[in-house]
Coordinates of C-alpha atoms in Angstrom, one line a residue:
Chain A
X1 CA 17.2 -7.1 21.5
X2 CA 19.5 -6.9 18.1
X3 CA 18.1 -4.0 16.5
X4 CA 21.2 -1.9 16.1
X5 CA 22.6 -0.2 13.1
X6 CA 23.3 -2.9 10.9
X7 CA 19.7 -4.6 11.6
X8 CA 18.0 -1.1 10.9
X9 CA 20.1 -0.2 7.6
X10 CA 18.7 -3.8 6.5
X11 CA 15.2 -2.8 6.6
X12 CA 16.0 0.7 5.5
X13 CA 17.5 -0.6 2.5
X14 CA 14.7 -2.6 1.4
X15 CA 12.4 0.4 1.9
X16 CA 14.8 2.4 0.3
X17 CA 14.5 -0.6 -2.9
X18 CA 10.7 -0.1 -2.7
X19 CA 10.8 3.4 -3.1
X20 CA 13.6 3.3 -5.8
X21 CA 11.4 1.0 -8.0
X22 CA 8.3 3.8 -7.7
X23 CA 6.0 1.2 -5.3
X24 CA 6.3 2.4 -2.4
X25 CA 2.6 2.4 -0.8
X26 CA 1.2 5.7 1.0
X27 CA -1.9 5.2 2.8
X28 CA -4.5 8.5 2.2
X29 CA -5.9 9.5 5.3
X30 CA -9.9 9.3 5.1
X31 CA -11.9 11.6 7.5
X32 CA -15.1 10.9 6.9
X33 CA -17.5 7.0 6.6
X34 CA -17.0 6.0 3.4
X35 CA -19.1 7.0 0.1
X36 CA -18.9 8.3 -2.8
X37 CA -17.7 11.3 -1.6
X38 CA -15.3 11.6 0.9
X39 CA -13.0 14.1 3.4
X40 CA -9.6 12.9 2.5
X41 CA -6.1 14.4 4.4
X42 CA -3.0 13.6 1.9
X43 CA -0.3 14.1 2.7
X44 CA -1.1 13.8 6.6
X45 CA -1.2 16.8 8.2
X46 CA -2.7 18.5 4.7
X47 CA -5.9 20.4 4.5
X48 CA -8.3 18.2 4.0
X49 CA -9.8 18.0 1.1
X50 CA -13.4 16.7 -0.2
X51 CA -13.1 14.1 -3.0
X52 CA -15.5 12.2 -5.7
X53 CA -14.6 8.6 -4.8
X54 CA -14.0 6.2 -8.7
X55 CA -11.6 3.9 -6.0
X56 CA -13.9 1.9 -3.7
X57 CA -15.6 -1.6 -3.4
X58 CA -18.1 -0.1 -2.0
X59 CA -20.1 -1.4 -5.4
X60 CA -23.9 -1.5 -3.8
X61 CA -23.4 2.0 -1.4
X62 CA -24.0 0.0 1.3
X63 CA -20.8 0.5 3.2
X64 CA -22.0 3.3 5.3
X65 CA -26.3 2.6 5.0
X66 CA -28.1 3.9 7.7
X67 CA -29.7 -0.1 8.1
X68 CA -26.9 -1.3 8.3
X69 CA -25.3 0.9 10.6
X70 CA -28.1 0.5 12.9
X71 CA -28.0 -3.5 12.4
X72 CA -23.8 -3.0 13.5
X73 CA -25.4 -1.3 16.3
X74 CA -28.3 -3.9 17.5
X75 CA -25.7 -6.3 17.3
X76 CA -23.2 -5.2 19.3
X77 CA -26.2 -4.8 22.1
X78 CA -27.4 -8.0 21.9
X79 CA -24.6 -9.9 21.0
X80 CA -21.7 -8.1 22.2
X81 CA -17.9 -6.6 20.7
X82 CA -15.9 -9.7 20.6
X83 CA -15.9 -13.5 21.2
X84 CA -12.1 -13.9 22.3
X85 CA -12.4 -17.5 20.7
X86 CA -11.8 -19.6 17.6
X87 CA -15.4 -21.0 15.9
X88 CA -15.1 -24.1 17.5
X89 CA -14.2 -23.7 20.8
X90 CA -16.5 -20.9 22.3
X91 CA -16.7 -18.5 18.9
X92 CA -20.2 -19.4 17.3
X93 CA -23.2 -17.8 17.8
X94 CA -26.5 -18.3 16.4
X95 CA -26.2 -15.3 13.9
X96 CA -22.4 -16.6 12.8
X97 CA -25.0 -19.8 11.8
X98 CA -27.5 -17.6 10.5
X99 CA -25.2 -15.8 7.8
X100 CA -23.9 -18.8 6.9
X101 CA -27.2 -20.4 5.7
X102 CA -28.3 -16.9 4.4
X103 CA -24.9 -16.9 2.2
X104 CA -25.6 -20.5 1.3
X105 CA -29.1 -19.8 0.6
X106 CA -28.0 -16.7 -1.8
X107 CA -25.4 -18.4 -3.3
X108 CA -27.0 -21.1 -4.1
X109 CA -24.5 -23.8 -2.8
X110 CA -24.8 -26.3 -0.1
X111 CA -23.3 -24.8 2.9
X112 CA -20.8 -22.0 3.7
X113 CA -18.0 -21.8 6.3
X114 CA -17.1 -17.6 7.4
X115 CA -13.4 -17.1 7.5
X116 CA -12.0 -13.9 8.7
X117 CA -11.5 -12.8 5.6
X118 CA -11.9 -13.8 2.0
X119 CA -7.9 -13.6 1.7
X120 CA -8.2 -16.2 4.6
X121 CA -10.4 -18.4 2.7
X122 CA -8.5 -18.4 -0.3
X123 CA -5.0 -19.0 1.8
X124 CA -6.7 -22.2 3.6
X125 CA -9.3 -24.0 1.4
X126 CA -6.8 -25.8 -1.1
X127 CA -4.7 -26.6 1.6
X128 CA -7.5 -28.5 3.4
X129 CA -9.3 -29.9 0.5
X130 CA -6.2 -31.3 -1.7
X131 CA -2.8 -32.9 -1.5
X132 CA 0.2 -34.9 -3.3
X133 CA -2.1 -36.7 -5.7
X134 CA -4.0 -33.7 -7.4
X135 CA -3.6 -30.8 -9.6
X136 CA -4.0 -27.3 -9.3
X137 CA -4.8 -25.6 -13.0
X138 CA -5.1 -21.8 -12.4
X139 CA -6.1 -18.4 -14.4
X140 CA -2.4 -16.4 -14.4
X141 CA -4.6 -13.5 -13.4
X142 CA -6.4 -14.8 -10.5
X143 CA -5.9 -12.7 -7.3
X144 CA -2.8 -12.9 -5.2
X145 CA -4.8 -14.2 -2.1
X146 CA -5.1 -17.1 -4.5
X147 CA -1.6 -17.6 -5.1
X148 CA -0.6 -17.1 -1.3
X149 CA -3.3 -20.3 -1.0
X150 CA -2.4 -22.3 -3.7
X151 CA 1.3 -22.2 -2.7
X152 CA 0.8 -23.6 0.7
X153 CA -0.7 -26.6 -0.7
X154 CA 1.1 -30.0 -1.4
X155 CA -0.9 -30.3 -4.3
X156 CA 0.8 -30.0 -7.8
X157 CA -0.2 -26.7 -9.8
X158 CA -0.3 -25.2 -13.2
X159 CA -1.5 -22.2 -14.6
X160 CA -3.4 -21.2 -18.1
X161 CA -3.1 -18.1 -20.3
X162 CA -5.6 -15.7 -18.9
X163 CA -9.3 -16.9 -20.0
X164 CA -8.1 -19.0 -23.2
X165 CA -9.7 -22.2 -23.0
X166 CA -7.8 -23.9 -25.5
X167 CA -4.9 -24.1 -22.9
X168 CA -7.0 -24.7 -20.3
X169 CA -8.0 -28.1 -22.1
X170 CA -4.7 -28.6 -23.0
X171 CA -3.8 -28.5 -19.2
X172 CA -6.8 -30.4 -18.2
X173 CA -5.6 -33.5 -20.9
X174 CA -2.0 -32.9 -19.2
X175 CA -3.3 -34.0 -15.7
X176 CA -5.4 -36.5 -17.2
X177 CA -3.9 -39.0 -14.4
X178 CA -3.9 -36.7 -11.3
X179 CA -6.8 -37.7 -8.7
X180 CA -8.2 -34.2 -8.1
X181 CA -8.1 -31.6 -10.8
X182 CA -9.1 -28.0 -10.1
X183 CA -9.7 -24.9 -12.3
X184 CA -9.3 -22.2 -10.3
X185 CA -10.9 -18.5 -11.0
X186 CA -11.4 -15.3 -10.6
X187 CA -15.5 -14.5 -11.4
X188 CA -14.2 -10.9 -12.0
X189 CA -10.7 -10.5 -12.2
X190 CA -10.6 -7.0 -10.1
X191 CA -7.6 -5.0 -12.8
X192 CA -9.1 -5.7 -15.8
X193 CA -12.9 -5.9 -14.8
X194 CA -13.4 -8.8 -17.2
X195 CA -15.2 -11.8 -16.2
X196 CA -14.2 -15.5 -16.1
X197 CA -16.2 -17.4 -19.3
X198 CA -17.4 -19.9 -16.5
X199 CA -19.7 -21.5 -19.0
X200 CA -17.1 -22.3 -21.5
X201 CA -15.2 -23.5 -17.8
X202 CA -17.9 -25.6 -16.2
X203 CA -18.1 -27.2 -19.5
X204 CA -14.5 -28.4 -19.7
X205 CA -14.8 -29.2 -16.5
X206 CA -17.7 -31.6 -17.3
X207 CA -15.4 -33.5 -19.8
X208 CA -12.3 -33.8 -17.7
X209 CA -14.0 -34.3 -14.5
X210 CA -12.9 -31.6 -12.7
X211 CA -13.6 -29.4 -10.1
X212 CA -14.2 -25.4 -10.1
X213 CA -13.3 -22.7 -8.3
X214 CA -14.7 -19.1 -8.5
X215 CA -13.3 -16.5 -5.8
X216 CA -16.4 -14.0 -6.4
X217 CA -15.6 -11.3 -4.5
X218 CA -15.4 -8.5 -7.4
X219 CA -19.3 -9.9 -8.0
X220 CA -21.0 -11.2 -5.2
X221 CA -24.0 -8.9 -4.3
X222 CA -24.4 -7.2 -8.2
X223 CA -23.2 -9.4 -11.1
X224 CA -26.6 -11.6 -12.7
X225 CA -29.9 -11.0 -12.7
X226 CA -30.3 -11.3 -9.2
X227 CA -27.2 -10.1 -8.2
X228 CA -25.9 -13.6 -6.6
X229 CA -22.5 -13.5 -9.0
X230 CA -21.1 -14.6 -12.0
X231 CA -22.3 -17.9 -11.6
X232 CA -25.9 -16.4 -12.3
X233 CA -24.8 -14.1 -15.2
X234 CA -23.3 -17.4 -16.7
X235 CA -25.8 -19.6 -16.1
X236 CA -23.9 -22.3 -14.0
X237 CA -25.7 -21.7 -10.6
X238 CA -25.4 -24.5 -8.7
X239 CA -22.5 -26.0 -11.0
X240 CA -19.1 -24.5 -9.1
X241 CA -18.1 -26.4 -6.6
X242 CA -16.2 -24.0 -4.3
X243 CA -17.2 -20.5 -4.6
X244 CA -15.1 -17.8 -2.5
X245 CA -16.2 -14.4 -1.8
X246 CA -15.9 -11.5 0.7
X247 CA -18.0 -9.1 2.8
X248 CA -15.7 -6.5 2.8
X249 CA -16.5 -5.3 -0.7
X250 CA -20.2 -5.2 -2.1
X251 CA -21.5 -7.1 1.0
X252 CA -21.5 -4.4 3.9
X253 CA -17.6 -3.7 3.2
X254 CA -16.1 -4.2 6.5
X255 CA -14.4 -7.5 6.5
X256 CA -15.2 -11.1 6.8
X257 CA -15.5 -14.0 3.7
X258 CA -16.5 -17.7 3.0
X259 CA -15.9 -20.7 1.3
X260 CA -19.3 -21.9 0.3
X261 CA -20.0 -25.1 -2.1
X262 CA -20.0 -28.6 -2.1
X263 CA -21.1 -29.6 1.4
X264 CA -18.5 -32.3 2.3
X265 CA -16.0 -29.6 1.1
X266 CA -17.5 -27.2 3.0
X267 CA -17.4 -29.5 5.7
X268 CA -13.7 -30.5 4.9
X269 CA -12.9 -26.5 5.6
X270 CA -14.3 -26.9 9.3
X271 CA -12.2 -29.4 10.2
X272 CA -8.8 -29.0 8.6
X273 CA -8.4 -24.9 7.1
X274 CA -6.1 -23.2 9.1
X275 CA -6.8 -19.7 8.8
X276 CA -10.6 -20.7 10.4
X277 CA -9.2 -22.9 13.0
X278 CA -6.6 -20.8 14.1
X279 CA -8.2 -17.2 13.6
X280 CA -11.0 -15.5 15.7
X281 CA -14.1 -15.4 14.7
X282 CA -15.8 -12.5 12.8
X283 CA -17.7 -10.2 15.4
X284 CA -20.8 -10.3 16.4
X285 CA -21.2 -6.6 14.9
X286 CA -19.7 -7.4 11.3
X287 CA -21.9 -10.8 11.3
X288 CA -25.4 -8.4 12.5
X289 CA -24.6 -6.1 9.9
X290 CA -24.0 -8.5 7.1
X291 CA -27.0 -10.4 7.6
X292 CA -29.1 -7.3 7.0
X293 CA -26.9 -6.1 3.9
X294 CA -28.6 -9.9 2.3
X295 CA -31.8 -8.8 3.5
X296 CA -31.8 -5.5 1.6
X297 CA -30.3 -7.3 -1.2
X298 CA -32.6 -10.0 -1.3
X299 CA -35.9 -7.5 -1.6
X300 CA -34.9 -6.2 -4.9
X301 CA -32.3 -5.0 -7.0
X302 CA -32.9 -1.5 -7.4
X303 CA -29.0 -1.0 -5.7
X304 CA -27.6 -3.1 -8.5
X305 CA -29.7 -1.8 -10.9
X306 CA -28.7 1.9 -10.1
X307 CA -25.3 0.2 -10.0
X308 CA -25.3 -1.1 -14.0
X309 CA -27.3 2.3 -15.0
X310 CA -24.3 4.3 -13.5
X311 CA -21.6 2.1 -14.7
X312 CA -23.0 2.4 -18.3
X313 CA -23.2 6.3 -18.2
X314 CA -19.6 6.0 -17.2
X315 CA -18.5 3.6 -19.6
X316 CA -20.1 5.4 -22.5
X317 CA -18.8 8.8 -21.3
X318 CA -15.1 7.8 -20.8
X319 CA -15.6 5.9 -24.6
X320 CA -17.5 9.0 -26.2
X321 CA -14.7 11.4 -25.2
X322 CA -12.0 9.4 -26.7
X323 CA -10.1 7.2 -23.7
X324 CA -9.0 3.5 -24.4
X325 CA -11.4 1.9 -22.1
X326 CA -11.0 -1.9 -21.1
X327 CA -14.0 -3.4 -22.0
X328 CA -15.9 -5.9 -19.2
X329 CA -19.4 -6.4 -18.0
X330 CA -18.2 -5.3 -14.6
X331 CA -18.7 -1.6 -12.8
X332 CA -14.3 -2.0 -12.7
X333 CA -13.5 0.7 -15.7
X334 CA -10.1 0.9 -16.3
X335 CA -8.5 3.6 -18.3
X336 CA -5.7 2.8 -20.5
X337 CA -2.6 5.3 -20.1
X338 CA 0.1 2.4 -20.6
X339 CA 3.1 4.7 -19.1
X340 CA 3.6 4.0 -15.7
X341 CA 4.5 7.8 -14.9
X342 CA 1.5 9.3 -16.6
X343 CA -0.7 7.0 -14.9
X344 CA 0.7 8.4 -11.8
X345 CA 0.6 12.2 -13.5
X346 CA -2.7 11.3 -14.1
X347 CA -3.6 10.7 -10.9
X348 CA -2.3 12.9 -9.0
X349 CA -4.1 15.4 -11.3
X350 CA -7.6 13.9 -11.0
X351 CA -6.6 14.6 -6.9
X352 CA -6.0 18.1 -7.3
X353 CA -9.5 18.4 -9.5
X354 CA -10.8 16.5 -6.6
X355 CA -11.2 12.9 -8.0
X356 CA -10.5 10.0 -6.0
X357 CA -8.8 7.3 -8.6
X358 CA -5.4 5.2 -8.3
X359 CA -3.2 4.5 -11.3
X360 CA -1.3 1.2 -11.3
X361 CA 1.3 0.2 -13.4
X362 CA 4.4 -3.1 -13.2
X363 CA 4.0 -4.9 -11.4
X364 CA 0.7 -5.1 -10.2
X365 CA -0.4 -4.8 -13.7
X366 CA 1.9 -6.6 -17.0
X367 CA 4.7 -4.0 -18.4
X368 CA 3.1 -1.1 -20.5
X369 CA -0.4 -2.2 -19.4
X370 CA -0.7 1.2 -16.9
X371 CA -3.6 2.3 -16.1
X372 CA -6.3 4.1 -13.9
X373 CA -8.6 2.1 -12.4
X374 CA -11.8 3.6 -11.6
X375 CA -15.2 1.8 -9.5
X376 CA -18.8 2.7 -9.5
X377 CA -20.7 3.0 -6.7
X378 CA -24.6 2.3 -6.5
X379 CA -23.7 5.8 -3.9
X380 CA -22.5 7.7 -7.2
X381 CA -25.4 10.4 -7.8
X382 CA -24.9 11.1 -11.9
X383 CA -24.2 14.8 -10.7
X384 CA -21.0 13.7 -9.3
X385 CA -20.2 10.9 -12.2
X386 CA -20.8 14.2 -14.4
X387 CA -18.2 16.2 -12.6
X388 CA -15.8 13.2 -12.7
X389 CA -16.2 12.9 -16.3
X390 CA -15.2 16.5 -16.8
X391 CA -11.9 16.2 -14.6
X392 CA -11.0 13.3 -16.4
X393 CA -11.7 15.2 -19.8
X394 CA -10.4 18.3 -18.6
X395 CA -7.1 16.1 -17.9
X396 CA -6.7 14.1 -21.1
X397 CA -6.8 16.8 -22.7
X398 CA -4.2 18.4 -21.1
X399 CA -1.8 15.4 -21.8
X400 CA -3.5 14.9 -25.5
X401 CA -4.3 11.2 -25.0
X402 CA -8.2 11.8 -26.3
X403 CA -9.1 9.7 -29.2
X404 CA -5.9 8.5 -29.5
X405 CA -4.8 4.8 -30.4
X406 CA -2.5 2.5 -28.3
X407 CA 0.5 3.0 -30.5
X408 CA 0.1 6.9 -30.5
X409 CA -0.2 7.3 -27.0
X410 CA 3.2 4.7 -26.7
X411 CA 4.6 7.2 -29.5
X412 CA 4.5 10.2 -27.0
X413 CA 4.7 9.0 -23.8
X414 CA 7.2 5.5 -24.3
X415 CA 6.1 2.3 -22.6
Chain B
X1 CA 22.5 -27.2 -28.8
X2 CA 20.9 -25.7 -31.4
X3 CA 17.7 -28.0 -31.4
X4 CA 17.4 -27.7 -27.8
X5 CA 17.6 -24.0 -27.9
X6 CA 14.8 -23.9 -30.6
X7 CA 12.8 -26.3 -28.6
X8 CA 12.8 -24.6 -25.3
X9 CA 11.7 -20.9 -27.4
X10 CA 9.1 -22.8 -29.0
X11 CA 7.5 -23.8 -25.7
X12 CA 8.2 -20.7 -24.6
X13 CA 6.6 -18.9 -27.3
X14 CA 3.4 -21.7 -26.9
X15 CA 3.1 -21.6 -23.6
X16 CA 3.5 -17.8 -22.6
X17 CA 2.7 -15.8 -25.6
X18 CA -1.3 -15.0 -27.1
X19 CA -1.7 -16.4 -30.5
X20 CA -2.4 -12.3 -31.1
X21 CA 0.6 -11.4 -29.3
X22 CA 2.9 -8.9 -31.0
X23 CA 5.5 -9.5 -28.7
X24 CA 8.9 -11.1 -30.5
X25 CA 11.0 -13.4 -28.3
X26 CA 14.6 -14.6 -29.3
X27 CA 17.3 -17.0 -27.3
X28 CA 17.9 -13.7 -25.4
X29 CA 14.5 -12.0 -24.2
X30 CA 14.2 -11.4 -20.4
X31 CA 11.7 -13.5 -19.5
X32 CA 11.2 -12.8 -16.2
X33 CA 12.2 -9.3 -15.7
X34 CA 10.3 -8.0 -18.4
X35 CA 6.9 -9.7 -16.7
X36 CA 6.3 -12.2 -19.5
X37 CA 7.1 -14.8 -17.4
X38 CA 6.3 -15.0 -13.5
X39 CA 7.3 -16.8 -10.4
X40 CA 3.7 -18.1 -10.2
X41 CA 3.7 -19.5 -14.0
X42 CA 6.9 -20.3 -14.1
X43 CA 5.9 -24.1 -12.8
X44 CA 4.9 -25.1 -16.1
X45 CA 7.6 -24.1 -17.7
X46 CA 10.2 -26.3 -15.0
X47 CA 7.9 -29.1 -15.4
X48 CA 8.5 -28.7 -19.2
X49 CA 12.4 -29.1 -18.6
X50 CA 12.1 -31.6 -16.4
X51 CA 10.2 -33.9 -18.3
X52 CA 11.9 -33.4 -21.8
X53 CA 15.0 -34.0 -20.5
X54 CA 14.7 -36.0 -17.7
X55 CA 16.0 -33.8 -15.0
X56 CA 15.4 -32.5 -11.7
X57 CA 15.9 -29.0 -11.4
X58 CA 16.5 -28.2 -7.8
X59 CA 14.8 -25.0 -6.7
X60 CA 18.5 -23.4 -5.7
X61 CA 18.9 -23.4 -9.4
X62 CA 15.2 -22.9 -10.3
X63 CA 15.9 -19.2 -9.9
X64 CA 14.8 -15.6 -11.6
X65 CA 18.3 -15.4 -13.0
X66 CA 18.7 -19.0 -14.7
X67 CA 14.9 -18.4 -16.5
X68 CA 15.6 -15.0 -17.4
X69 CA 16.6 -16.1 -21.3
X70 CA 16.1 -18.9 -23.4
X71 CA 20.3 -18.8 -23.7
X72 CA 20.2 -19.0 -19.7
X73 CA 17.8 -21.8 -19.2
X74 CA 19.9 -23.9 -22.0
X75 CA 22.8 -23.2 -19.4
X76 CA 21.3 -24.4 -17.0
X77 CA 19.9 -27.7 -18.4
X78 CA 23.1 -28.4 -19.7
X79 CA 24.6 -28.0 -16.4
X80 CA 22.2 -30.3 -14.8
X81 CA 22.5 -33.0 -17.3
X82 CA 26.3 -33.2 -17.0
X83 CA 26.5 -33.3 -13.5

């Protein structure tokens, strides 16, 4: 052992560099399962305190369902806690193979492969899929997860200006020569809410012959008319090749994701992606409890109905009383602020009127692009989205951002 | 010098900028410390360098610092070509 005083200092000095540049992370202490309303101790060892929850990806309320719960529970009866294993040495079950063809079936792909994560299926499937010869053409806004994966493949990569499909074909005629190409997506992109114009996409994709990616996770479960994504909403179901997504969002929340596409690719993943490999797999609880979340999802789509009806009542609300809203098609509303330090005023206000909401600012989101981000729930009872609305009026009010433009809030409050 | 300076803030400018971006960028914008270009989109832009002027730009010199400015980035080109 080395740790002494010069190996601590080190480590305190980078912390020290986090907290200088106003990042430093502080995880709120949550007391209760999760919902839309929820017991929350901040700092720790404070009173806690009961909180209306616009911060969640808990988009269908079914993070804490009583069905689901009780699935978690059969589960873990009949199929026990853990596998201590990999997939393919003693780690699948029948209901690991289950999900899969329920995701695949839902989807609307050819097969699936369960990762331990969706960040896990983003960091292995390029990886195992491409190499020297082809080309990786990504959104600049996809999620980092994306990044991680795309730079630990030997594969070339370029990016395109976020959704402009003029450089995207201007990339795609670029590569003209490279064996593989792949546009690579977001469905949602999860700061701005916005979604991915995968028809204008599959179509270039069509001309240049190349692949496409989606990473669905901000979608899978509530966006199209049956909820299977944006694939649905755009009308290219069956046309991505490799979709990503996650079940620890809309999908049950707890963890767990999956490549699911193109069989041989699919197939590709089993054989060569590292994070599935080398990871255990997904318990026997998670998988129990995710194959009833598809059941209930698959009946109707009264969740994800309740889910736009809420979202619009927000949307309009926020709009009517004068914020700058981003707009999207997604239930992720952010609120324009563009200061960094009022979005973290802001905040820290809506916590004291006992609103759950984060405000992010450089350089998770560009310079002078801070905002709050806030998330319906299909849990939010309008009752509560009413008394949200009224903190957050109550509080633009008080910093006299209400029906003002862009430039005039800049004016006041500097970039 | 001059031409290569306006070439490199013209792909700059293409390549980085909305066509409804009010941003303004001269020879000496930070580029990468004021987030309009990143580590992850930075690729293109190398790529760019390296196949206008026939160079290989080693990843030791591929850093924040020498693609923080147009003016920088000219350095550094210039440095590689003469070596």
């Amino acid at each position: 052992m080395a740790f002494n005083k010069k190996e601590r200092d080190i480590f305190k000095d980078e912390l020290n560099n986090i907290r200088n540049a106003g990042i430093f992370k502080d995880e709120r202490i949550i007391c209760t399962p999760q919902d839309s309303e929820i017991k929350v101790e901040f700092p720790a060892g404070a009173e806690k305190k009961s909180l209306i929850n616009m911060c969640s990806n808990n988009y269908l309320g079914l993070s804490s369902h009583p069905e689901v719960v009780k699935a978690a529970i059969k589960g873990l009866e009949n199929r026990g806690y853990g596998m201590s294993s990999v997939r393919f040495i003693c780690g699948t079950q029948d209901i690991h193979k289950e999900l899969e063809n329920m995701l695949t079936e839902f989807l609307g792909t050819e097969d699936t492969i369960l990762f331990p994560s969706c960040m896990d299926a983003n960091a292995g499937v390029f990886e195992a899929i491409l190499n020297e010869q082809d080309v990786m053409i990504s959104d600049r806004l996809v999620h980092a997860s994306i990044v991680d994966g795309i730079r630990l493949c030997k594969a070339q990569t370029d990016t395109y200006k976020h959704s402009n499909m003029n450089h995207l074909e201007k990339k795609l005629q670029l590569h003209s020569d490279k064996r593989l190409k792949v546009i690579i997506t977001d469905g949602i992109f999860s700061m701005d809410g916005d979604m991915a114009k995968l028809d204008e996409i599959v179509g270039l994709a069509e001309k240049y012959n190349a692949l496409v990616f989606v990473d669905d996770s901000h979608a899978s479960g509530f966006i199209g008319k049956t909820g299977k994504g944006t694939h649905e909403f755009c009308n290219v179901l069956g046309k991505i090749d490799i979709i990503t997504t996650t079940l620890g969002k809309a999908l049950g929340g707890a963890s767990g994701g999956c490549v699911s596409g193109r069989a041989e690719i699919v197939e590709i993943c089993r054989q060569k992606a590292r994070p599935y490999l080398f990871s255990n797999t997904i318990p026997p609880v998670v998988v129990s409890a995710a194959i009833k979340v598809l059941e209930i999802i698959s009946k109707n789509t009264d969740r994800k109905d309740k889910l736009e009806k809420s979202t619009e009542f927000w949307r309009n609300g926020l709009n009517e009383a004068g914020f700058i809203v981003k707009d999207g098609e997604s239930p992720i509303v952010p609120i324009m602020l563009f200061n960094a330090k009022l979005s973290q005023d802001f905040a820290q206000d809506l916590y004291n009127e006992g609103i759950y909401a984060i405000g992010f600012f450089f350089p998770v989101v560009a310079k002078g692009q801070a905002r709050i981000r806030t998330q319906l729930s299909a849990s939010h009872e309008k009752p509560q989205l009413e008394r949200a609305l009224d903190a957050f009026i109550k509080i633009g009010k008080k910093y006299d951002i209400l029906k003002k433009t862009k430039e005039e809030i800049i004016e006041i409050y500097g970039l | 010098m001059a031409e290569i300076k306006e070439t490199i803030l013209d792909y700059v400018k293409d390549e980085y900028l909305d066509e409804d971006d009010d941003k303004e960028i001269n020879f000496d914008t930070p580029l990468i410390s004021s987030g309009i270009v990143d580590s992850f989109s930075m690729i293109s832009l190398k790529r760019f360098l390296e196949t206008k002027y026939n160079i290989q730009i080693p990843d030791s010199k591929a850093t924040a610092e020498a693609f923080n400015t147009v003016n920088n980035i000219v350095k550094t080109v210039e440095e590689i070509k003469s070596e």
